[in-house]
Tab-separated table of C-alpha atoms and ligand atoms in Angstrom:
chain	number	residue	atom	x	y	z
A	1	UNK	CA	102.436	-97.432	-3.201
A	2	UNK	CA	100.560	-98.003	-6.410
A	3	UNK	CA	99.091	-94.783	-7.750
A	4	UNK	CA	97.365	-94.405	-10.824
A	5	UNK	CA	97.001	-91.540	-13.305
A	6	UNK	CA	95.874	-91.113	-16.576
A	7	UNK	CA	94.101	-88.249	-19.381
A	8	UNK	CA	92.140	-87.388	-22.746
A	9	UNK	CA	92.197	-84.385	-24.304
A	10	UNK	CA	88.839	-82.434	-24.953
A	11	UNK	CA	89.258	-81.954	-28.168
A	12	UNK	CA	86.030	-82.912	-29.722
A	13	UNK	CA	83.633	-85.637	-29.174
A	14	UNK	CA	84.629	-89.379	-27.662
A	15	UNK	CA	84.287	-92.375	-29.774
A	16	UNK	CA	84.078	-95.757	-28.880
A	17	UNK	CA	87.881	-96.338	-28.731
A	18	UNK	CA	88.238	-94.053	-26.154
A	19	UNK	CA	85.925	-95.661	-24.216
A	20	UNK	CA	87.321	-98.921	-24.670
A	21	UNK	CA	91.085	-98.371	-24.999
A	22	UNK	CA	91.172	-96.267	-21.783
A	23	UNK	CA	87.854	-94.806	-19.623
A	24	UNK	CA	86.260	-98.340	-19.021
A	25	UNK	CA	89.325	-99.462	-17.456
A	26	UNK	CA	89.739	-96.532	-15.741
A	27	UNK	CA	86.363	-97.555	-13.850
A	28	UNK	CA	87.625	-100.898	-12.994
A	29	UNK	CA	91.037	-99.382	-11.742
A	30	UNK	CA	89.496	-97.060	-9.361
A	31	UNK	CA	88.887	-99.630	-7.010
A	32	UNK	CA	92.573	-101.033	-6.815
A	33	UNK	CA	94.391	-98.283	-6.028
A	34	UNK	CA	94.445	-94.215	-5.676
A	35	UNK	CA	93.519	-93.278	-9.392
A	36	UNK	CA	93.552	-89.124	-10.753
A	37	UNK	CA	91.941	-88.822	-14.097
A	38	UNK	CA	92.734	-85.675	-15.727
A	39	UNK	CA	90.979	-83.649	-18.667
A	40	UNK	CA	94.401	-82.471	-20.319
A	41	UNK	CA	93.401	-78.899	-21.514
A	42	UNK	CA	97.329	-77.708	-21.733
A	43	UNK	CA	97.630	-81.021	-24.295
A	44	UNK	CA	94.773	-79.682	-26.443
A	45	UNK	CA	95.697	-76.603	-27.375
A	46	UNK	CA	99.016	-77.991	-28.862
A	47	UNK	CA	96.507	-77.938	-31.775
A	48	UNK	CA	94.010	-75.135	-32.215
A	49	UNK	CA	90.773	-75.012	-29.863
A	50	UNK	CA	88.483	-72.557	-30.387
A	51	UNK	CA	87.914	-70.639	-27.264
A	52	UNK	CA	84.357	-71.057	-27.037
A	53	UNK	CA	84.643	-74.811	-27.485
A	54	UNK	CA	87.525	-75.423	-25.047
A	55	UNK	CA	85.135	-75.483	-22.009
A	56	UNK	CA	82.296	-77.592	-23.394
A	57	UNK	CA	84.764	-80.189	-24.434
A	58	UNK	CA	86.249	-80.083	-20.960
A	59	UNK	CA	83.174	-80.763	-19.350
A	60	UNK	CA	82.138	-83.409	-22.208
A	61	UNK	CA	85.168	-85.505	-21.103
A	62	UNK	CA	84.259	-84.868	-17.501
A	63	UNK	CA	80.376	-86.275	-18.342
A	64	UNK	CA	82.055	-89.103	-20.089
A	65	UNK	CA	84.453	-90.066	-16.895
A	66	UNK	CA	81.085	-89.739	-14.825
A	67	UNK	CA	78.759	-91.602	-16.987
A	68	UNK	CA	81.145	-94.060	-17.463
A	69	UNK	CA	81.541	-94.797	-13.780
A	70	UNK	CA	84.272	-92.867	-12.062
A	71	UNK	CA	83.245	-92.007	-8.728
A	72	UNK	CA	84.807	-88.717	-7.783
A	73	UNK	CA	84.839	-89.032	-4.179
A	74	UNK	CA	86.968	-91.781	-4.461
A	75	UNK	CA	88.890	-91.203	-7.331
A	76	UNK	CA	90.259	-87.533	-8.549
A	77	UNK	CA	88.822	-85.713	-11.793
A	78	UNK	CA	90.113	-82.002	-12.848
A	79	UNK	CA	91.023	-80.366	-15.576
A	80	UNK	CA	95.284	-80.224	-16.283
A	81	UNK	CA	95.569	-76.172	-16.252
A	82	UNK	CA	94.191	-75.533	-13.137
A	83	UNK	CA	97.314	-77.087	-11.237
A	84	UNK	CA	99.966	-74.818	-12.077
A	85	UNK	CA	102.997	-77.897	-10.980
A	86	UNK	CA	101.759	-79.172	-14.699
A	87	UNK	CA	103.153	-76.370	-16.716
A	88	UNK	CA	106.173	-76.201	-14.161
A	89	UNK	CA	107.709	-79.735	-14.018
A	90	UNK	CA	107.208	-79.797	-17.588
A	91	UNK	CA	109.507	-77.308	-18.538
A	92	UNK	CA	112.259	-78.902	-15.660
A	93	UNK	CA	111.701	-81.799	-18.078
A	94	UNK	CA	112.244	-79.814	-21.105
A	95	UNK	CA	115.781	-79.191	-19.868
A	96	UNK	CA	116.652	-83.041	-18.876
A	97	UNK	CA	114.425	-85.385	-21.714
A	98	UNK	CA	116.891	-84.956	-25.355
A	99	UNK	CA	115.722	-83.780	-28.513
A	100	UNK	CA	117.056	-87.024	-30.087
A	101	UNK	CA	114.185	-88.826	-28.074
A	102	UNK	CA	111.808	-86.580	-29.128
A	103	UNK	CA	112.494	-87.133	-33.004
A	104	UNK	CA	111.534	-90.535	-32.201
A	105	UNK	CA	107.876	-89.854	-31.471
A	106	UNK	CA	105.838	-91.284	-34.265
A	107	UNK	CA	102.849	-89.165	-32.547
A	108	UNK	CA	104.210	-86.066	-33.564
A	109	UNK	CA	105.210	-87.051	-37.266
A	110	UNK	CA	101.376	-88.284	-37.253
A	111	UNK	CA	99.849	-85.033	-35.772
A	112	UNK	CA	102.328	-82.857	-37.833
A	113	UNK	CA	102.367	-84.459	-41.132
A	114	UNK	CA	103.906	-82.585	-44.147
A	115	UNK	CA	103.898	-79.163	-42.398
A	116	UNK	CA	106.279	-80.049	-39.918
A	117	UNK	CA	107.931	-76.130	-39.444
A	118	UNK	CA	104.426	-75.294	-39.121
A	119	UNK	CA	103.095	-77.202	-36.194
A	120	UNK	CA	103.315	-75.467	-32.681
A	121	UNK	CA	106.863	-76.029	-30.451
A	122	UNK	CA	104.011	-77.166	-27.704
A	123	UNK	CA	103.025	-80.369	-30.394
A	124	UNK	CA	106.939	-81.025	-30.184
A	125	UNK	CA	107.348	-80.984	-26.654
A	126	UNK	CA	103.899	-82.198	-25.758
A	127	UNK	CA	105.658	-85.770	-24.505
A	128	UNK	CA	107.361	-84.146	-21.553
A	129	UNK	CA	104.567	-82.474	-20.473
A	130	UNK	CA	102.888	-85.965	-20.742
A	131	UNK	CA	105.894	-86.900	-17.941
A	132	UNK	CA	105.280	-84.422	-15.993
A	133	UNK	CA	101.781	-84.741	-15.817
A	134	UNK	CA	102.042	-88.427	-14.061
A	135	UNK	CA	105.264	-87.914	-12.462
A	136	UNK	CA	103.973	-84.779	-10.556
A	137	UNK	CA	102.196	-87.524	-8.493
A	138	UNK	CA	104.554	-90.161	-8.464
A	139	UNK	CA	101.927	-92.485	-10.440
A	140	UNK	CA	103.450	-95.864	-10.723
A	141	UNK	CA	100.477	-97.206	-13.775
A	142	UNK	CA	99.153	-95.175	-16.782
A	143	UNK	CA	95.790	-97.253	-18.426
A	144	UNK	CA	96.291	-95.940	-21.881
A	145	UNK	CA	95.557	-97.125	-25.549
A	146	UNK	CA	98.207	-98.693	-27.219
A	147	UNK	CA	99.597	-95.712	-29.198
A	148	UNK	CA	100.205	-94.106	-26.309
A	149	UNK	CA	103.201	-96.713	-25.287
A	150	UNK	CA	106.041	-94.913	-26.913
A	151	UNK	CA	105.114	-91.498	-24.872
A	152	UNK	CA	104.821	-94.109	-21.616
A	153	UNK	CA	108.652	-95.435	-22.843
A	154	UNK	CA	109.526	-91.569	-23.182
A	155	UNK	CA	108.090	-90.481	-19.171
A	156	UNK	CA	110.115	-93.422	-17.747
A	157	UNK	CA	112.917	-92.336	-19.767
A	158	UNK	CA	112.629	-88.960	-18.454
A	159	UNK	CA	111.911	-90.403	-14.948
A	160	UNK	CA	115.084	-92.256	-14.827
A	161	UNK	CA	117.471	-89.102	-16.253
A	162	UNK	CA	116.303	-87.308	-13.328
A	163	UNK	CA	116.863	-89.444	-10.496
A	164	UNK	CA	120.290	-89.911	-12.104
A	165	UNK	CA	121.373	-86.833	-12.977
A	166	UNK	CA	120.148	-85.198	-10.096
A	167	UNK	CA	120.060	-87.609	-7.043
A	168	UNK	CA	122.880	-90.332	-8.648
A	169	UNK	CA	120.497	-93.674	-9.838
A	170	UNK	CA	116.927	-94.565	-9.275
A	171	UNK	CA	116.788	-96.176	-5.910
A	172	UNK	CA	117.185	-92.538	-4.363
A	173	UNK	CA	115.537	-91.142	-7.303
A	174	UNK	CA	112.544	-88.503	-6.877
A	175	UNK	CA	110.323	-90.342	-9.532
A	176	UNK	CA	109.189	-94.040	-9.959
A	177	UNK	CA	109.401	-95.724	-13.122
A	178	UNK	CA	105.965	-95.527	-14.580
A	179	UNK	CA	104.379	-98.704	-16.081
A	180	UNK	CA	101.814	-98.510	-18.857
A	181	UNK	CA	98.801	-100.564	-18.058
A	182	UNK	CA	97.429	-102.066	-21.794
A	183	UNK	CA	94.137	-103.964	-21.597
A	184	UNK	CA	92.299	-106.373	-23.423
A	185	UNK	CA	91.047	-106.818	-27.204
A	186	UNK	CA	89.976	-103.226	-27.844
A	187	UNK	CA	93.308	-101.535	-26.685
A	188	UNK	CA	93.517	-100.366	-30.643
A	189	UNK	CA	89.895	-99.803	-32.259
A	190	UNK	CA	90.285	-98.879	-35.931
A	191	UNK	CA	88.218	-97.141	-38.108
A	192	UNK	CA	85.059	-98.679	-39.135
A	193	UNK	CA	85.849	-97.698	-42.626
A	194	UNK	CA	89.108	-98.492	-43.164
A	195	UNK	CA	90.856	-101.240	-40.598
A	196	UNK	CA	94.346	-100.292	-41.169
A	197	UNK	CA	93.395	-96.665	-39.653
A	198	UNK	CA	92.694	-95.787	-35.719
A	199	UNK	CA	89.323	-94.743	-34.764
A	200	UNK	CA	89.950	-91.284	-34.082
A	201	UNK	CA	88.255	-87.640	-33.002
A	202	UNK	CA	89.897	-86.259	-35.853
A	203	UNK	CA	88.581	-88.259	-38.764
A	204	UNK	CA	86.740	-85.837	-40.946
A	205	UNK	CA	83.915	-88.791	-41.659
A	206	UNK	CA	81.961	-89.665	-38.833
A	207	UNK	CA	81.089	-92.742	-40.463
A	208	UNK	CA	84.585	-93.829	-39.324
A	209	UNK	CA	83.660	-94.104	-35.650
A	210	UNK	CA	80.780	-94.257	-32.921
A	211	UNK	CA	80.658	-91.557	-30.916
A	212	UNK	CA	79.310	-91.914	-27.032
A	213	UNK	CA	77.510	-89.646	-27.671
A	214	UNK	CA	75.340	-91.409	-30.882
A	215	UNK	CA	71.884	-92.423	-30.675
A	216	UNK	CA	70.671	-96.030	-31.127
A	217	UNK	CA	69.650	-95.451	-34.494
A	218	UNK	CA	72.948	-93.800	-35.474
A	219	UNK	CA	74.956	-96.616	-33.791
A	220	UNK	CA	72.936	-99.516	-35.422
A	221	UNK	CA	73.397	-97.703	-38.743
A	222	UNK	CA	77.330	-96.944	-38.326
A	223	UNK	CA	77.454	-101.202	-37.876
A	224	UNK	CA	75.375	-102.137	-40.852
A	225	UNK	CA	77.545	-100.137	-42.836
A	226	UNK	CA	81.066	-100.699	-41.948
A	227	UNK	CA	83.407	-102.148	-44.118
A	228	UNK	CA	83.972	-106.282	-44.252
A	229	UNK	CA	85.451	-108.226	-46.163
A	230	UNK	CA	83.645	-111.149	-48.676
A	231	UNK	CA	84.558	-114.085	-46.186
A	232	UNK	CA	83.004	-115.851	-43.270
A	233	UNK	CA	83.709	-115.375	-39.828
A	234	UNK	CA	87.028	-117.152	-38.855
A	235	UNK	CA	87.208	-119.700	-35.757
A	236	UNK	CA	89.547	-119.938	-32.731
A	237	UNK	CA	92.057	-122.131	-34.812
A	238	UNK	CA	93.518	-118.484	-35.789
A	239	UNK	CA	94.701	-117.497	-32.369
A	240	UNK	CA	98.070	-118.614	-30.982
A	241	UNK	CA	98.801	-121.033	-28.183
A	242	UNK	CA	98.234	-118.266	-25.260
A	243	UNK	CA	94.675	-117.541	-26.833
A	244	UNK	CA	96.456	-113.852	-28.560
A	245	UNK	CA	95.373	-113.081	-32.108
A	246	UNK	CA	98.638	-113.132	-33.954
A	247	UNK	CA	99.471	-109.252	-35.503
A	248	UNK	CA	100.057	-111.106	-39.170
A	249	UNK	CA	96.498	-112.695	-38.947
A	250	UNK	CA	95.078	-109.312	-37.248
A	251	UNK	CA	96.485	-107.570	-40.490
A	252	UNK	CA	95.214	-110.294	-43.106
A	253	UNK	CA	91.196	-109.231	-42.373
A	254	UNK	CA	91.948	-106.095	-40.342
A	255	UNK	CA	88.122	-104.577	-41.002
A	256	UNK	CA	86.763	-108.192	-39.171
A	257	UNK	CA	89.266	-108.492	-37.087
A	258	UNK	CA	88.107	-105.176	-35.733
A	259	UNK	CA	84.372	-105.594	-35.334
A	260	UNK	CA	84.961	-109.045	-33.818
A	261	UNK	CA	87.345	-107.087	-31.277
A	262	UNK	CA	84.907	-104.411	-30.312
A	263	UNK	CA	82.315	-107.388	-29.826
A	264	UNK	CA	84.469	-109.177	-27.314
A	265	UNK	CA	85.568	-105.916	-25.589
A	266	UNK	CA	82.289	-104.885	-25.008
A	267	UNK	CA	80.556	-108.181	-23.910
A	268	UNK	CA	83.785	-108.687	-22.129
A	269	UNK	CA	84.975	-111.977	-23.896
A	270	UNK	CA	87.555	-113.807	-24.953
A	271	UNK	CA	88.800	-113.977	-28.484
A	272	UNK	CA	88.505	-117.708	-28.430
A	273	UNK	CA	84.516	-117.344	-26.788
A	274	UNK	CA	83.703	-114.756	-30.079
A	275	UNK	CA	85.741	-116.884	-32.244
A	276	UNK	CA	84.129	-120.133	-31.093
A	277	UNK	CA	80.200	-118.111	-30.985
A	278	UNK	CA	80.805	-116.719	-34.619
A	279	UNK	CA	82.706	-119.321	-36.843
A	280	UNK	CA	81.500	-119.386	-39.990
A	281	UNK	CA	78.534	-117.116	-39.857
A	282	UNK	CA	78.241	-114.396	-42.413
A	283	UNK	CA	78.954	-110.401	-41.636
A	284	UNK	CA	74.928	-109.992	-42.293
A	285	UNK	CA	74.187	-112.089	-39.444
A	286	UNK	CA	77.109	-111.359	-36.760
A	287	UNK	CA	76.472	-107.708	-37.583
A	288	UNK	CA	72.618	-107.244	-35.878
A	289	UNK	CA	74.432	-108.824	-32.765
A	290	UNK	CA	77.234	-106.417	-32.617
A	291	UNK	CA	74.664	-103.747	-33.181
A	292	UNK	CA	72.284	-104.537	-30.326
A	293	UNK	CA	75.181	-105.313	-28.518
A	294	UNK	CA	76.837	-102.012	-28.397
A	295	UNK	CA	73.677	-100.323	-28.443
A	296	UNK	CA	72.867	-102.039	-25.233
A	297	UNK	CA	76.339	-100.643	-23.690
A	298	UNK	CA	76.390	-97.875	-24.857
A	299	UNK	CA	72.760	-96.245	-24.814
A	300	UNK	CA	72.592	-95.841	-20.875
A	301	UNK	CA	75.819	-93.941	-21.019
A	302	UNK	CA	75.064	-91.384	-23.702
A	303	UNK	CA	72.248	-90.745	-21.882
A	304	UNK	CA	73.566	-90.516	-18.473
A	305	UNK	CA	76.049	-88.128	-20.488
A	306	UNK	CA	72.727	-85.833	-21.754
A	307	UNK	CA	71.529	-85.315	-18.268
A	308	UNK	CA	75.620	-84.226	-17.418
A	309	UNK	CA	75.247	-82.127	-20.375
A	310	UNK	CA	71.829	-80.296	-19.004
A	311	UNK	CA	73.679	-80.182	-15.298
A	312	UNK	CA	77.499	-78.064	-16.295
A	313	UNK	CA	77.423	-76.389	-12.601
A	314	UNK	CA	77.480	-80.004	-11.324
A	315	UNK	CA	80.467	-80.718	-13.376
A	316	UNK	CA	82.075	-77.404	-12.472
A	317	UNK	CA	82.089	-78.122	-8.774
A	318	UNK	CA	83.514	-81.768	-9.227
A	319	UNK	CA	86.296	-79.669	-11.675
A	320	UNK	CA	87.214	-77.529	-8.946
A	321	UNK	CA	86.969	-80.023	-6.097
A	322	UNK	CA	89.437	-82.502	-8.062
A	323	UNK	CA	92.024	-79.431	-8.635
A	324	UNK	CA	92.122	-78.414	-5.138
A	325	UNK	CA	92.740	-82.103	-3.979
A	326	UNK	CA	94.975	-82.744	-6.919
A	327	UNK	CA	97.734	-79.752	-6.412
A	328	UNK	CA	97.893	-81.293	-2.586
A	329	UNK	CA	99.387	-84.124	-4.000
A	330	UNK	CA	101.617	-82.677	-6.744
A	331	UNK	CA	103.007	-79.075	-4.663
A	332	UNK	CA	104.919	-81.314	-2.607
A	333	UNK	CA	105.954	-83.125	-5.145
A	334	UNK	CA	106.988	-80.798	-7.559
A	335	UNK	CA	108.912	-78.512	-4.246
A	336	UNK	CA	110.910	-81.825	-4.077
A	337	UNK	CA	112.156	-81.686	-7.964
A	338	UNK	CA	113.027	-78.053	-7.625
A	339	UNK	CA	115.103	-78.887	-5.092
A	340	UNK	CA	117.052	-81.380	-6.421
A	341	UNK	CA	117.539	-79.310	-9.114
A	342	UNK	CA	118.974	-76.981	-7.151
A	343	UNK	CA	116.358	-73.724	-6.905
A	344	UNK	CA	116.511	-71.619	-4.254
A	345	UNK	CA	113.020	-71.655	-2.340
A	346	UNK	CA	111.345	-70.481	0.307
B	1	AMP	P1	92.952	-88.916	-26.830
B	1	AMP	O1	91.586	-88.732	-27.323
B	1	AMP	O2	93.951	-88.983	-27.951
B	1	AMP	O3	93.318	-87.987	-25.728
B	1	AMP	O4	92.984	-90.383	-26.218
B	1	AMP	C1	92.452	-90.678	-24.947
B	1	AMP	C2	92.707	-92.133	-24.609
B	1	AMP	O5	91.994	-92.971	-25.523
B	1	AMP	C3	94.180	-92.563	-24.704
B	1	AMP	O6	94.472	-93.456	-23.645
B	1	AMP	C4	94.257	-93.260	-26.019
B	1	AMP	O7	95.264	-94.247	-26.038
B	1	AMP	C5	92.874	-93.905	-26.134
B	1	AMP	N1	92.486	-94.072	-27.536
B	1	AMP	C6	92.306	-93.098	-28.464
B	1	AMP	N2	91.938	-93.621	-29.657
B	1	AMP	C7	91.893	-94.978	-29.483
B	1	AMP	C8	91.581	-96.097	-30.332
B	1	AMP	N3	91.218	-95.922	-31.606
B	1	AMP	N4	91.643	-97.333	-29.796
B	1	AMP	C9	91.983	-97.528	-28.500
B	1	AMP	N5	92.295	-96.535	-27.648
B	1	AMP	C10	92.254	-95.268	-28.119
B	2	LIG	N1	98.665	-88.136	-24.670
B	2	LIG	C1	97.452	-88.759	-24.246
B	2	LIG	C2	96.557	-88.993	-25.456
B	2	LIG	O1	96.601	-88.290	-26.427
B	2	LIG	C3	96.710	-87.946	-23.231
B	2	LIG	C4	97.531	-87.734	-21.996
B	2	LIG	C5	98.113	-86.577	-21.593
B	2	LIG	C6	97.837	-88.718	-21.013
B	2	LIG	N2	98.757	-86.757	-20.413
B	2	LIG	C7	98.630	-88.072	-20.030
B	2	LIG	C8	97.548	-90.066	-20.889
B	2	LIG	C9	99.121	-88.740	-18.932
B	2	LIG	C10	98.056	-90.744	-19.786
B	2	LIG	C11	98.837	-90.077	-18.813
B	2	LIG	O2	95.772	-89.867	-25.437
């Protein structure tokens, strides 16, 4: 059965590449198959939260689910620390993924930079609790960004040590082998200032990224002023035979590359129909259109999102619905994992 799971951390606010990269599709997923979107709280806090911010954020990402178009009678939204199997499998996948995989993770050496003995053990570990998040219900796709493929590589790796180490090879195995689902020509929005960067939350110029929650004005402005490059707009002759955009052109104008992306993401294009509309205009005209563009997709959700943020009860009582109909899935689940462990129950 084809189950899908996936989360974002509320750790400040969303930017376009979240939206792009992974909520949109989430919408569109809903309605293929049995999807649980989670607001991973027990990720967050690998880095500092404030207190007082942790539950705004939380119910930011839950406006931003909603606004975006997750329905949550059909599909499930809650935040990760209310359903205790979480924290549990997690550590039972502490004790069977390897340290040597976890030295791989690029994420970490990102998030951790120079002060690696100073970063929390829960940063370290964070990929297993990843695992365990989508493995507690047996999820079989993940919609996620593309930098989140090598944490995807790391659940299926920890997937497939269980079922062998515990229950001899995968086709009696407890967990399926999770597949990442990648979409589209936004999977990686970079920064608006610098191309070779990701858009992300933590940024410290906000210049870098639009933010769901920006106002016409501020998104229109963000546009006009991101960086380019002195050259007109290229033509479909760039992309390969299959229609991709080759990573060695991609790098060669990252900055227009990226704005041309975005465009085609959000008026849901193909390279080759942006390629074909824009070849050989200037940045000064192609901008405006971007602009109005994303101001036209964007603008009703940020203010769906306001009305959220003016209504947190509403969001509270979706919260605590989605938890209670999220651990009925994953106590069974997780009872089954102890058990092939080897844990004595009741
Ligand atoms: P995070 O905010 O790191 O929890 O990310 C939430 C989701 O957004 C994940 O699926 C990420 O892969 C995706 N995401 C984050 N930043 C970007 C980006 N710049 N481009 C595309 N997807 C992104
Ligand atoms: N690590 C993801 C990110 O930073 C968030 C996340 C946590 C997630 N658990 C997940 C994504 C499970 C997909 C499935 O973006």
């Amino acid at each position: 059965m084809k189950r899908i799971f996936s989360g974002v951390q509320p750790t400040g606010a969303l930017h376009l590449g979240n939206y792009l990269g992974a909520i949109r599709n989430f919408v569109d997923l809903q309605h293929e198959a049995e999807a649980i979107y989670c607001i991973v709280d027990l990720h967050a806090i690998t880095v500092w939260q404030e207190p007082s911010a942790l539950g705004p954020n939380t119910r930011e990402v839950a406006a931003a689910y909603l606004a975006a178009g997750i329905d949550p009678k059909k599909s499930i939204i809650f935040n990760q620390s209310r359903v205790s199997a979480h924290a549990e499998l997690a550590w039972i996948f502490n004790c069977v993924a390897r340290i040597g995989w976890l030295n791989r993770m690029t994420q970490f050496k990102e998030k951790a930079g120079k002060h690696r003995e100073q970063a929390s053990a829960g940063l370290y570990i964070y990929p297993a609790l990843m695992a365990a998040d989508i493995l507690a219900y047996k999820a079989t796709h993940v919609p996620v960004g593309d930098d989140q493929k090598q944490h995807l590589e790391f659940a299926r790796n920890t997937a497939q040590k269980f079922n062998y180490d515990y229950r001899g090879g995968d086709e009696n195995g407890v967990f399926p082998l999770p597949e990442p689902i990648i979409m589209g020509a936004a999977a990686r929005v970079m920064s608006l200032r610098d191309g070779s960067k990701k858009m992300s939350k933590s940024d410290t110029s906000d210049m870098t990224r639009i933010n769901l929650s920006d106002d016409r004005d501020t998104i229109a402005d963000k546009i006009k002023r991101a960086r380019t490059d002195p050259d007109m707009l290229p033509g479909p002759d760039v992309l390969d035979e299959s229609g991709d955009l080759p990573e060695h052109t991609r790098k060669s104008r990252p900055e227009c590359f990226n704005l041309l992306g975005i465009y085609a993401a959000l008026a849901n294009e193909s390279w080759r129909e942006v390629l074909q509309r824009f070849e050989g205009q200037g940045f000064g005209g192609f901008k405006p259109q971007l602009a109005e563009l994303a101001v036209e997709k964007l603008g009703p959700m940020g203010q769906e999102m306001t009305r959220l943020r003016n209504d947190p009860a509403e969001i509270d009582r979706i919260l605590a619905d989605g938890a209670d109909r999220a651990a009925e899935i994953a106590q069974p689940v997780l009872k089954e994992a102890k058990q092939a462990v080897g844990f004595l129950l009741d």
